[in-house]
Amino acid sequence: MKKHDLIIIGAGPIGLACGIEARKAGLDFLIIEKGTLANSIYNYPVNMTFFSTSQKLEMGDIPFMSIENKPRRTEALEYYRRVSQAYGLPINYYEEATTVTGKAGEFTVTTSKATYHTKFVIVATGFYDVPNYLNVPGEELSKVAHYYKEPWPYVGQKVVVIGAGNSAVDAALECWRKGADVTMIIQHEAIDRNVKYWVLPDIENRIKEGSIKALFNTKVKEIHPKSLLLENESGDFEIENDFVLAMTGYKPNYPLLKKFEIDLIDENQIPCFDQQNHETNRKGMYLAGVVCGGLNTRSYFIENSIEHSQKILSDIKEKIHLYK
């Protein structure tokens, strides 16, 4: 029965970077992706601009050319397509990894479509798959979305945007500019200071002039078909509403990490891994990319995670002779 040297779970930017290093090392490897190429980026807002410059996102000695200094979502998708094509990375799309059993040198990876045998496993699953839910009555209504794509469905509608980070600010500004009546619900006293520096003055000025309403130190208590019940220090009150964009952030797929038997080490649910080689508590299984940060989703991003691939593959090359 065929045994791979390495299986990489996730075909996002860091999964691809690991694939490039595996190709350079001459390993027999396979990348398994539950969706499309760079699936998380595909699910970003259509008009999203990256915080990083295109140069800092480059990998595999392939230049990343973009019209502006900071690339947009579509440019990133095209870049990662060219990267995967240039290195001939073997990727199985629309195949979800479900369990990893066995031990180093003798892992069995079961997916939604097949079973594979491999000596090593890299988990590069990101953190964009699981929203931070509000856990309030009515959150299951069809008017509520935890992902935002584009403003067109909200033209002429009363839209509530929950949150104060980059995703919330981008959604609020885009929807307002296309004619939505936008209200931001923010549980703190101000817009997040980590919002992209070229966008922060825009949202603050729109709020100051009253174009976009902002309710600070406020939380959603209940979601109704045509309204929201809110609460702040003055008590409960209700506002009319057509759609809710809950831009409350995301977290790693912890149920999947549990299935993979990767331990968590503190209250921030940071997965257990060696900072030097990124090997987890399961010998032969490695963690790469933003998933390494657990709930601290700002700890790692593409530009400072690319180096994970080099650390991991360097360690695998040293150990692979142990597993014939």
GROMACS .gro file of C-alpha atoms in nm:
model
  324
    1MET     CA    1   0.000   0.000   0.000
    2LYS     CA    2   0.142   0.341  -0.102
    3LYS     CA    3   0.278   0.557   0.177
    4HIS     CA    4   0.349   0.927   0.129
    5ASP     CA    5   0.637   1.099   0.299
    6LEU     CA    6   0.411   1.388   0.395
    7ILE     CA    7   0.049   1.498   0.388
    8ILE     CA    8  -0.032   1.867   0.429
    9ILE     CA    9  -0.383   1.952   0.548
   10GLY     CA   10  -0.486   2.289   0.407
   11ALA     CA   11  -0.405   2.462   0.076
   12GLY     CA   12  -0.393   2.817   0.205
   13PRO     CA   13  -0.081   3.032   0.164
   14ILE     CA   14   0.112   2.851   0.440
   15GLY     CA   15   0.002   2.507   0.322
   16LEU     CA   16   0.134   2.603  -0.021
   17ALA     CA   17   0.459   2.730   0.132
   18CYS     CA   18   0.500   2.391   0.302
   19GLY     CA   19   0.433   2.224  -0.032
   20ILE     CA   20   0.705   2.431  -0.198
   21GLU     CA   21   0.958   2.327   0.067
   22ALA     CA   22   0.848   1.963   0.034
   23ARG     CA   23   0.898   1.986  -0.344
   24LYS     CA   24   1.247   2.132  -0.297
   25ALA     CA   25   1.327   1.847  -0.056
   26GLY     CA   26   1.220   1.588  -0.313
   27LEU     CA   27   0.952   1.437  -0.088
   28ASP     CA   28   0.649   1.238  -0.200
   29PHE     CA   29   0.370   1.458  -0.063
   30LEU     CA   30   0.004   1.547  -0.104
   31ILE     CA   31  -0.196   1.855  -0.003
   32ILE     CA   32  -0.556   1.798   0.104
   33GLU     CA   33  -0.796   2.095   0.093
   34LYS     CA   34  -1.159   2.090   0.201
   35GLY     CA   35  -1.253   2.371  -0.037
   36THR     CA   36  -1.089   2.558  -0.320
   37LEU     CA   37  -0.735   2.690  -0.347
   38ALA     CA   38  -0.666   2.945  -0.071
   39ASN     CA   39  -1.018   2.878   0.051
   40SER     CA   40  -1.016   3.135   0.331
   41ILE     CA   41  -0.898   3.412   0.099
   42TYR     CA   42  -1.164   3.309  -0.151
   43ASN     CA   43  -1.422   3.368   0.123
   44TYR     CA   44  -1.287   3.715   0.209
   45PRO     CA   45  -1.493   4.019   0.105
   46VAL     CA   46  -1.477   4.064  -0.272
   47ASN     CA   47  -1.309   4.406  -0.255
   48MET     CA   48  -1.079   4.340   0.042
   49THR     CA   49  -0.732   4.495   0.045
   50PHE     CA   50  -0.455   4.319   0.237
   51PHE     CA   51  -0.275   4.491   0.522
   52SER     CA   52   0.059   4.349   0.401
   53THR     CA   53   0.237   4.457   0.086
   54SER     CA   54   0.255   4.215  -0.204
   55GLN     CA   55   0.632   4.185  -0.161
   56LYS     CA   56   0.595   4.055   0.196
   57LEU     CA   57   0.350   3.789   0.079
   58GLU     CA   58   0.586   3.641  -0.180
   59MET     CA   59   0.699   3.279  -0.153
   60GLY     CA   60   0.902   3.031  -0.352
   61ASP     CA   61   1.099   3.307  -0.530
   62ILE     CA   62   0.791   3.392  -0.737
   63PRO     CA   63   0.728   3.770  -0.761
   64PHE     CA   64   0.386   3.894  -0.647
   65MET     CA   65   0.286   4.176  -0.881
   66SER     CA   66  -0.012   4.391  -0.785
   67ILE     CA   67  -0.151   4.719  -0.919
   68GLU     CA   68  -0.120   4.893  -0.583
   69ASN     CA   69   0.138   4.839  -0.311
   70LYS     CA   70  -0.115   4.638  -0.111
   71PRO     CA   71  -0.287   4.368  -0.314
   72ARG     CA   72  -0.656   4.292  -0.330
   73ARG     CA   73  -0.826   3.958  -0.280
   74THR     CA   74  -0.848   3.875  -0.653
   75GLU     CA   75  -0.479   3.950  -0.706
   76ALA     CA   76  -0.389   3.724  -0.414
   77LEU     CA   77  -0.601   3.439  -0.550
   78GLU     CA   78  -0.431   3.468  -0.887
   79TYR     CA   79  -0.088   3.479  -0.723
   80TYR     CA   80  -0.146   3.161  -0.523
   81ARG     CA   81  -0.283   2.990  -0.834
   82ARG     CA   82   0.040   3.073  -1.016
   83VAL     CA   83   0.248   2.955  -0.720
   84SER     CA   84   0.072   2.617  -0.707
   85GLN     CA   85   0.101   2.580  -1.083
   86ALA     CA   86   0.468   2.681  -1.098
   87TYR     CA   87   0.568   2.417  -0.846
   88GLY     CA   88   0.321   2.157  -0.969
   89LEU     CA   89   0.183   2.111  -0.619
   90PRO     CA   90  -0.038   1.800  -0.589
   91ILE     CA   91  -0.362   1.924  -0.429
   92ASN     CA   92  -0.684   1.731  -0.373
   93TYR     CA   93  -0.961   1.992  -0.362
   94TYR     CA   94  -1.303   1.958  -0.195
   95GLU     CA   95  -1.174   1.678   0.025
   96GLU     CA   96  -1.198   1.727   0.400
   97ALA     CA   97  -0.957   1.560   0.641
   98THR     CA   98  -1.151   1.410   0.931
   99THR     CA   99  -0.913   1.199   1.141
  100VAL     CA  100  -0.544   1.124   1.176
  101THR     CA  101  -0.460   0.800   1.353
  102GLY     CA  102  -0.134   0.615   1.415
  103LYS     CA  103   0.207   0.755   1.495
  104ALA     CA  104   0.508   0.914   1.329
  105GLY     CA  105   0.609   0.709   1.029
  106GLU     CA  106   0.277   0.527   1.028
  107PHE     CA  107   0.001   0.788   1.017
  108THR     CA  108  -0.334   0.712   0.855
  109VAL     CA  109  -0.523   1.019   0.732
  110THR     CA  110  -0.893   0.967   0.668
  111THR     CA  111  -1.081   1.219   0.456
  112SER     CA  112  -1.430   1.262   0.316
  113LYS     CA  113  -1.318   1.075   0.004
  114ALA     CA  114  -1.030   0.837   0.083
  115THR     CA  115  -0.771   0.702   0.325
  116TYR     CA  116  -0.400   0.782   0.299
  117HIS     CA  117  -0.084   0.657   0.469
  118THR     CA  118   0.201   0.891   0.545
  119LYS     CA  119   0.512   0.932   0.755
  120PHE     CA  120   0.449   1.295   0.855
  121VAL     CA  121   0.152   1.535   0.873
  122ILE     CA  122   0.141   1.915   0.864
  123VAL     CA  123  -0.179   2.085   0.982
  124ALA     CA  124  -0.220   2.428   0.817
  125THR     CA  125  -0.593   2.487   0.863
  126GLY     CA  126  -0.599   2.859   0.954
  127PHE     CA  127  -0.869   3.012   1.173
  128TYR     CA  128  -1.131   3.150   0.933
  129ASP     CA  129  -1.365   2.849   0.939
  130VAL     CA  130  -1.544   2.898   1.271
  131PRO     CA  131  -1.708   3.234   1.359
  132ASN     CA  132  -1.722   3.367   1.713
  133TYR     CA  133  -2.095   3.334   1.764
  134LEU     CA  134  -2.300   3.584   1.963
  135ASN     CA  135  -2.498   3.305   2.131
  136VAL     CA  136  -2.815   3.512   2.152
  137PRO     CA  137  -3.174   3.422   2.063
  138GLY     CA  138  -3.243   3.474   1.692
  139GLU     CA  139  -2.886   3.431   1.572
  140GLU     CA  140  -3.004   3.142   1.356
  141LEU     CA  141  -3.234   3.369   1.150
  142SER     CA  142  -3.157   3.399   0.779
  143LYS     CA  143  -3.107   3.776   0.818
  144VAL     CA  144  -2.787   3.710   1.016
  145ALA     CA  145  -2.452   3.655   0.841
  146HIS     CA  146  -2.111   3.587   0.997
  147TYR     CA  147  -1.929   3.637   0.668
  148TYR     CA  148  -1.949   3.943   0.444
  149LYS     CA  149  -1.888   3.929   0.068
  150GLU     CA  150  -2.020   4.245  -0.097
  151PRO     CA  151  -2.265   4.532  -0.036
  152TRP     CA  152  -2.521   4.475  -0.310
  153PRO     CA  153  -2.773   4.267  -0.108
  154TYR     CA  154  -2.802   4.550   0.143
  155VAL     CA  155  -2.886   4.845  -0.082
  156GLY     CA  156  -3.171   5.044   0.078
  157GLN     CA  157  -3.180   4.818   0.386
  158LYS     CA  158  -3.136   4.883   0.757
  159VAL     CA  159  -2.810   4.700   0.828
  160VAL     CA  160  -2.653   4.642   1.167
  161VAL     CA  161  -2.281   4.564   1.168
  162ILE     CA  162  -2.160   4.407   1.493
  163GLY     CA  163  -1.793   4.459   1.575
  164ALA     CA  164  -1.524   4.725   1.550
  165GLY     CA  165  -1.235   4.552   1.370
  166ASN     CA  166  -1.125   4.551   1.007
  167SER     CA  167  -1.404   4.323   0.884
  168ALA     CA  168  -1.674   4.527   1.057
  169VAL     CA  169  -1.537   4.860   0.938
  170ASP     CA  170  -1.498   4.745   0.577
  171ALA     CA  171  -1.853   4.607   0.573
  172ALA     CA  172  -2.000   4.921   0.730
  173LEU     CA  173  -1.828   5.157   0.487
  174GLU     CA  174  -1.905   4.953   0.175
  175CYS     CA  175  -2.272   4.905   0.265
  176TRP     CA  176  -2.315   5.273   0.352
  177ARG     CA  177  -2.157   5.381   0.023
  178LYS     CA  178  -2.407   5.163  -0.169
  179GLY     CA  179  -2.705   5.316   0.004
  180ALA     CA  180  -2.763   5.108   0.317
  181ASP     CA  181  -2.874   5.262   0.646
  182VAL     CA  182  -2.587   5.137   0.863
  183THR     CA  183  -2.566   5.113   1.241
  184MET     CA  184  -2.257   4.970   1.410
  185ILE     CA  185  -2.297   4.790   1.742
  186ILE     CA  186  -1.970   4.806   1.937
  187GLN     CA  187  -1.932   4.656   2.282
  188HIS     CA  188  -1.633   4.879   2.363
  189GLU     CA  189  -1.596   5.256   2.373
  190ALA     CA  190  -1.419   5.306   2.040
  191ILE     CA  191  -1.327   5.160   1.703
  192ASP     CA  192  -1.042   4.908   1.728
  193ARG     CA  193  -0.710   5.092   1.697
  194ASN     CA  194  -0.571   4.804   1.491
  195VAL     CA  195  -0.801   4.886   1.200
  196LYS     CA  196  -0.605   4.949   0.880
  197TYR     CA  197  -0.446   5.292   0.918
  198TRP     CA  198  -0.577   5.423   0.585
  199VAL     CA  199  -0.935   5.318   0.673
  200LEU     CA  200  -0.951   5.429   1.038
  201PRO     CA  201  -0.994   5.805   0.967
  202ASP     CA  202  -1.266   5.724   0.712
  203ILE     CA  203  -1.486   5.530   0.955
  204GLU     CA  204  -1.427   5.774   1.240
  205ASN     CA  205  -1.527   6.071   1.020
  206ARG     CA  206  -1.838   5.891   0.889
  207ILE     CA  207  -1.943   5.824   1.249
  208LYS     CA  208  -1.863   6.178   1.359
  209GLU     CA  209  -2.073   6.331   1.082
  210GLY     CA  210  -2.360   6.090   1.148
  211SER     CA  211  -2.352   5.913   0.811
  212ILE     CA  212  -2.293   5.583   0.992
  213LYS     CA  213  -2.451   5.546   1.334
  214ALA     CA  214  -2.241   5.386   1.606
  215LEU     CA  215  -2.369   5.259   1.940
  216PHE     CA  216  -2.069   5.215   2.170
  217ASN     CA  217  -2.062   5.009   2.491
  218THR     CA  218  -2.362   4.824   2.355
  219LYS     CA  219  -2.443   4.456   2.312
  220VAL     CA  220  -2.701   4.260   2.117
  221LYS     CA  221  -2.945   4.083   2.349
  222GLU     CA  222  -3.192   3.933   2.101
  223ILE     CA  223  -3.237   3.926   1.724
  224HIS     CA  224  -3.593   3.950   1.590
  225PRO     CA  225  -3.717   3.925   1.228
  226LYS     CA  226  -3.756   4.303   1.192
  227SER     CA  227  -3.568   4.443   1.490
  228LEU     CA  228  -3.289   4.400   1.743
  229LEU     CA  229  -3.307   4.414   2.120
  230LEU     CA  230  -2.994   4.587   2.251
  231GLU     CA  231  -2.856   4.663   2.595
  232ASN     CA  232  -2.620   4.922   2.738
  233GLU     CA  233  -2.568   5.097   3.070
  234SER     CA  234  -2.903   5.276   3.029
  235GLY     CA  235  -3.095   4.950   2.990
  236ASP     CA  236  -3.264   4.761   2.707
  237PHE     CA  237  -3.389   4.923   2.388
  238GLU     CA  238  -3.500   4.814   2.042
  239ILE     CA  239  -3.413   4.931   1.690
  240GLU     CA  240  -3.558   4.844   1.352
  241ASN     CA  241  -3.344   4.617   1.139
  242ASP     CA  242  -3.344   4.419   0.813
  243PHE     CA  243  -3.000   4.248   0.816
  244VAL     CA  244  -2.728   4.172   1.069
  245LEU     CA  245  -2.360   4.135   0.975
  246ALA     CA  246  -2.194   3.979   1.280
  247MET     CA  247  -1.830   4.062   1.218
  248THR     CA  248  -1.717   3.926   1.555
  249GLY     CA  249  -1.404   3.742   1.443
  250TYR     CA  250  -1.315   3.378   1.392
  251LYS     CA  251  -1.121   3.100   1.562
  252PRO     CA  252  -0.943   2.776   1.473
  253ASN     CA  253  -1.142   2.461   1.415
  254TYR     CA  254  -1.094   2.325   1.765
  255PRO     CA  255  -1.314   2.017   1.717
  256LEU     CA  256  -1.082   1.917   1.430
  257LEU     CA  257  -0.768   1.980   1.638
  258LYS     CA  258  -0.920   1.765   1.911
  259LYS     CA  259  -0.978   1.484   1.660
  260PHE     CA  260  -0.613   1.518   1.563
  261GLU     CA  261  -0.523   1.485   1.934
  262ILE     CA  262  -0.338   1.816   1.943
  263ASP     CA  263  -0.331   1.952   2.298
  264LEU     CA  264  -0.414   2.311   2.399
  265ILE     CA  265  -0.185   2.478   2.649
  266ASP     CA  266  -0.354   2.781   2.809
  267GLU     CA  267  -0.666   2.995   2.841
  268ASN     CA  268  -0.606   3.131   2.490
  269GLN     CA  269  -0.639   2.776   2.356
  270ILE     CA  270  -0.303   2.792   2.183
  271PRO     CA  271  -0.219   2.453   2.032
  272CYS     CA  272   0.081   2.271   2.176
  273PHE     CA  273   0.384   2.287   1.945
  274ASP     CA  274   0.759   2.335   1.965
  275GLN     CA  275   0.854   2.689   1.865
  276GLN     CA  276   1.175   2.564   1.703
  277ASN     CA  277   1.038   2.303   1.464
  278HIS     CA  278   0.659   2.338   1.506
  279GLU     CA  279   0.615   1.972   1.600
  280THR     CA  280   0.304   1.922   1.815
  281ASN     CA  281   0.258   1.693   2.115
  282ARG     CA  282   0.202   1.417   1.854
  283LYS     CA  283   0.545   1.330   1.721
  284GLY     CA  284   0.558   1.357   1.344
  285MET     CA  285   0.261   1.597   1.329
  286TYR     CA  286   0.336   1.967   1.277
  287LEU     CA  287   0.139   2.290   1.297
  288ALA     CA  288   0.188   2.576   1.050
  289GLY     CA  289   0.038   2.919   0.993
  290VAL     CA  290  -0.214   3.130   1.178
  291VAL     CA  291  -0.368   2.829   1.352
  292CYS     CA  292  -0.061   2.838   1.578
  293GLY     CA  293  -0.196   3.148   1.755
  294GLY     CA  294  -0.511   2.987   1.893
  295LEU     CA  295  -0.753   3.259   2.002
  296ASN     CA  296  -0.473   3.517   1.962
  297THR     CA  297  -0.559   3.552   1.596
  298ARG     CA  298  -0.331   3.855   1.556
  299SER     CA  299  -0.019   3.666   1.660
  300TYR     CA  300   0.042   3.511   1.319
  301PHE     CA  301  -0.044   3.619   0.967
  302ILE     CA  302   0.077   3.523   0.622
  303GLU     CA  303   0.397   3.726   0.611
  304ASN     CA  304   0.534   3.604   0.946
  305SER     CA  305   0.411   3.244   0.902
  306ILE     CA  306   0.582   3.160   0.573
  307GLU     CA  307   0.899   3.079   0.769
  308HIS     CA  308   0.710   2.798   0.946
  309SER     CA  309   0.740   2.591   0.630
  310GLN     CA  310   1.118   2.610   0.633
  311LYS     CA  311   1.143   2.517   1.002
  312ILE     CA  312   0.911   2.221   0.961
  313LEU     CA  313   1.063   2.078   0.645
  314SER     CA  314   1.413   2.118   0.785
  315ASP     CA  315   1.308   1.901   1.080
  316ILE     CA  316   1.133   1.645   0.859
  317LYS     CA  317   1.441   1.611   0.636
  318GLU     CA  318   1.649   1.533   0.944
  319LYS     CA  319   1.408   1.265   1.067
  320ILE     CA  320   1.273   1.103   0.753
  321HIS     CA  321   1.555   0.847   0.738
  322LEU     CA  322   1.417   0.701   1.061
  323TYR     CA  323   1.101   0.585   0.883
  324LYS     CA  324   1.162   0.358   0.586
   0.00000   0.00000   0.00000
